[in-house]
Short mmCIF file of C-alpha atoms in Angstrom, two decimals:
data_model
loop_
_atom_site.label_atom_id
_atom_site.label_comp_id
_atom_site.label_asym_id
_atom_site.label_seq_id
_atom_site.Cartn_x
_atom_site.Cartn_y
_atom_site.Cartn_z
CA MET A 1 19.12 -15.00 -12.61
CA SER A 2 16.26 -13.01 -14.08
CA ALA A 3 12.98 -12.12 -12.38
CA THR A 4 11.29 -12.08 -15.78
CA ALA A 5 9.54 -15.24 -16.91
CA PRO A 6 10.43 -16.58 -20.36
CA ASP A 7 8.00 -15.73 -23.14
CA ARG A 8 5.06 -18.08 -23.71
CA ILE A 9 5.44 -20.05 -20.50
CA THR A 10 2.44 -20.84 -18.33
CA VAL A 11 2.46 -20.34 -14.57
CA VAL A 12 2.11 -24.10 -14.11
CA ASP A 13 5.23 -24.71 -16.23
CA LEU A 14 7.16 -22.07 -14.33
CA VAL A 15 6.12 -23.53 -10.98
CA ALA A 16 7.02 -27.01 -12.21
CA ARG A 17 10.56 -25.79 -12.90
CA GLY A 18 10.87 -24.55 -9.32
CA ARG A 19 9.51 -27.80 -7.89
CA HIS A 20 11.86 -30.05 -9.82
CA PRO A 21 14.30 -30.57 -6.89
CA HIS A 22 11.38 -31.80 -4.73
CA GLN A 23 10.26 -34.50 -7.15
CA SER A 24 11.60 -37.93 -7.95
CA PHE A 25 11.20 -40.45 -10.72
CA LEU A 26 8.32 -42.13 -8.85
CA ARG A 27 6.81 -38.98 -7.37
CA GLN A 28 6.05 -36.37 -9.98
CA TRP A 29 3.55 -33.48 -9.74
CA SER A 30 1.48 -33.50 -6.50
CA SER A 31 -1.00 -31.33 -4.63
CA ASP A 32 1.93 -29.72 -2.77
CA ASP A 33 3.16 -28.52 -6.15
CA GLU A 34 -0.14 -26.70 -6.71
CA ARG A 35 0.75 -24.02 -4.13
CA ALA A 36 1.71 -20.46 -5.17
CA LEU A 37 4.79 -19.67 -7.32
CA ALA A 38 6.72 -17.95 -4.49
CA LEU A 39 6.28 -21.03 -2.34
CA ALA A 40 7.28 -23.53 -5.01
CA GLN A 41 10.83 -23.96 -3.74
CA ASP A 42 9.66 -24.47 -0.14
CA THR A 43 12.20 -22.02 1.34
CA GLN A 44 12.33 -20.99 4.99
CA LEU A 45 12.85 -17.32 4.06
CA LEU A 46 10.59 -15.30 1.76
CA LEU A 47 11.46 -11.78 0.63
CA LEU A 48 8.36 -10.00 -0.67
CA ASP A 49 8.36 -6.63 -2.40
CA GLU A 50 4.88 -5.10 -2.31
CA PRO A 51 3.09 -8.47 -2.61
CA THR A 52 -0.36 -6.83 -2.50
CA THR A 53 0.20 -4.14 -5.14
CA PHE A 54 -2.44 -4.12 -7.87
CA LEU A 55 -4.61 -6.66 -6.01
CA ASP A 56 -8.18 -6.03 -4.95
CA ILE A 57 -8.88 -6.06 -1.20
CA GLN A 58 -10.05 -9.70 -1.17
CA ARG A 59 -6.83 -10.93 -2.81
CA GLN A 60 -4.71 -8.64 -0.59
CA ILE A 61 -6.20 -10.26 2.50
CA GLU A 62 -5.72 -13.75 1.03
CA VAL A 63 -2.04 -13.06 0.33
CA LEU A 64 -1.41 -11.56 3.77
CA ASP A 65 -3.35 -14.33 5.53
CA LEU A 66 -1.18 -16.87 3.66
CA CYS A 67 1.91 -14.95 4.79
CA ALA A 68 0.65 -15.08 8.39
CA GLU A 69 0.09 -18.85 8.11
CA LEU A 70 3.59 -19.35 6.73
CA HIS A 71 5.01 -17.31 9.61
CA GLU A 72 3.03 -19.40 12.11
CA GLU A 73 4.56 -22.53 10.50
CA GLY A 74 8.01 -21.16 11.31
CA ARG A 75 9.03 -19.40 8.11
CA THR A 76 10.64 -15.98 8.10
CA LEU A 77 9.01 -13.37 5.89
CA VAL A 78 10.39 -9.96 5.09
CA ALA A 79 7.93 -7.78 3.19
CA VAL A 80 7.88 -4.24 1.93
CA LEU A 81 4.42 -2.79 2.42
CA HIS A 82 3.44 0.83 2.04
CA ASP A 83 -0.05 0.20 3.41
CA LEU A 84 0.38 1.06 7.10
CA LYS A 85 -2.95 -0.46 8.10
CA GLN A 86 -1.93 -3.82 6.65
CA SER A 87 1.58 -3.52 8.07
CA CYS A 88 0.25 -2.98 11.58
CA ARG A 89 -2.30 -5.77 11.26
CA TYR A 90 0.03 -8.44 9.88
CA ALA A 91 3.61 -7.60 10.89
CA ALA A 92 5.25 -8.88 14.04
CA HIS A 93 8.07 -6.35 13.61
CA LEU A 94 8.20 -3.09 11.66
CA VAL A 95 11.19 -1.24 10.28
CA ALA A 96 10.45 2.27 9.03
CA LEU A 97 12.84 4.12 6.76
CA ARG A 98 13.15 7.80 5.90
CA GLU A 99 15.61 8.81 3.20
CA GLY A 100 17.29 5.39 3.43
CA ARG A 101 17.80 5.48 7.20
CA VAL A 102 16.03 3.43 9.86
CA VAL A 103 13.93 5.78 11.97
CA ALA A 104 11.93 3.22 13.92
CA ARG A 105 11.82 -0.50 14.50
CA GLY A 106 9.92 -2.83 16.78
CA ALA A 107 6.45 -4.21 17.34
CA PRO A 108 3.75 -2.15 15.58
CA VAL A 109 2.15 -1.10 18.87
CA ASP A 110 5.51 0.23 20.07
CA VAL A 111 6.54 2.25 17.02
CA VAL A 112 3.56 3.66 15.15
CA THR A 113 2.40 6.27 17.65
CA ASP A 114 4.55 9.09 16.28
CA LEU A 115 5.95 7.21 13.29
CA VAL A 116 3.56 8.50 10.64
CA GLU A 117 4.18 12.14 11.47
CA ARG A 118 7.97 11.70 11.78
CA VAL A 119 8.35 9.66 8.59
CA PHE A 120 5.58 10.98 6.35
CA GLY A 121 4.76 14.36 7.88
CA VAL A 122 1.11 13.42 8.40
CA ARG A 123 -0.66 14.02 11.69
CA CYS A 124 -2.77 11.07 12.78
CA ARG A 125 -4.47 9.28 15.61
CA VAL A 126 -3.51 5.74 16.54
CA MET A 127 -6.18 3.59 18.14
CA PRO A 128 -6.84 -0.13 18.58
CA ASP A 129 -8.28 -1.80 15.49
CA PRO A 130 -11.77 -3.00 16.51
CA GLU A 131 -11.21 -6.31 14.67
CA THR A 132 -7.71 -7.27 15.83
CA GLY A 133 -6.60 -4.85 18.55
CA THR A 134 -3.52 -3.98 16.47
CA PRO A 135 -2.74 -0.28 15.92
CA LEU A 136 -5.11 1.44 13.51
CA ILE A 137 -3.80 4.65 11.99
CA VAL A 138 -6.35 7.35 11.19
CA PRO A 139 -4.88 10.35 9.36
CA ALA A 140 -6.00 13.76 10.62
CA ALA A 141 -8.84 15.22 8.61
CA ARG A 142 -8.18 17.98 6.16
CA ARG A 143 -9.55 21.21 7.51
CA PRO A 144 -12.86 21.89 5.70
CA ALA A 145 -13.03 25.08 3.64
CA GLY A 146 -13.96 28.06 5.76
CA VAL A 147 -12.96 26.55 9.11
CA GLY A 148 -10.59 28.88 10.88
CA ALA A 149 -10.97 31.57 8.22
CA ARG A 150 -12.53 34.92 9.03
CA ALA A 151 -16.04 35.44 7.82
CA ALA A 152 -16.56 38.25 5.33
CA PRO A 153 -18.38 41.33 6.75
#
């Protein structure tokens, strides 16, 4: 199976191919078939690899809100996200890797406190997100030029 779509095929045609098992002779294309390509086969498990990459912030939120709705409906979603803010806001469970090994796993509030420094080597503060109460990661500020340096005589 290839992840590459055939040349000169429209998204609608590609989705239609995935929806074929859910149609019958009397029931062809419907509004349910209009949903997104990844949802076309109506699976209970979705594996998503960076689903928000290259999207503007509005579309990122739309995709992640849709993922949250699907999770609330009972589907299982496994997503790779490198945006820690989005991961903490949307994930029920985080798994953090360093050099291919699991270094932390659990609810965002339980694992992010020292996670960023251990995994990425970046000092940060973790505080409640004012919108959701989920962990909000604020990287430590770069020391401004001249701070901590001796003044010239």
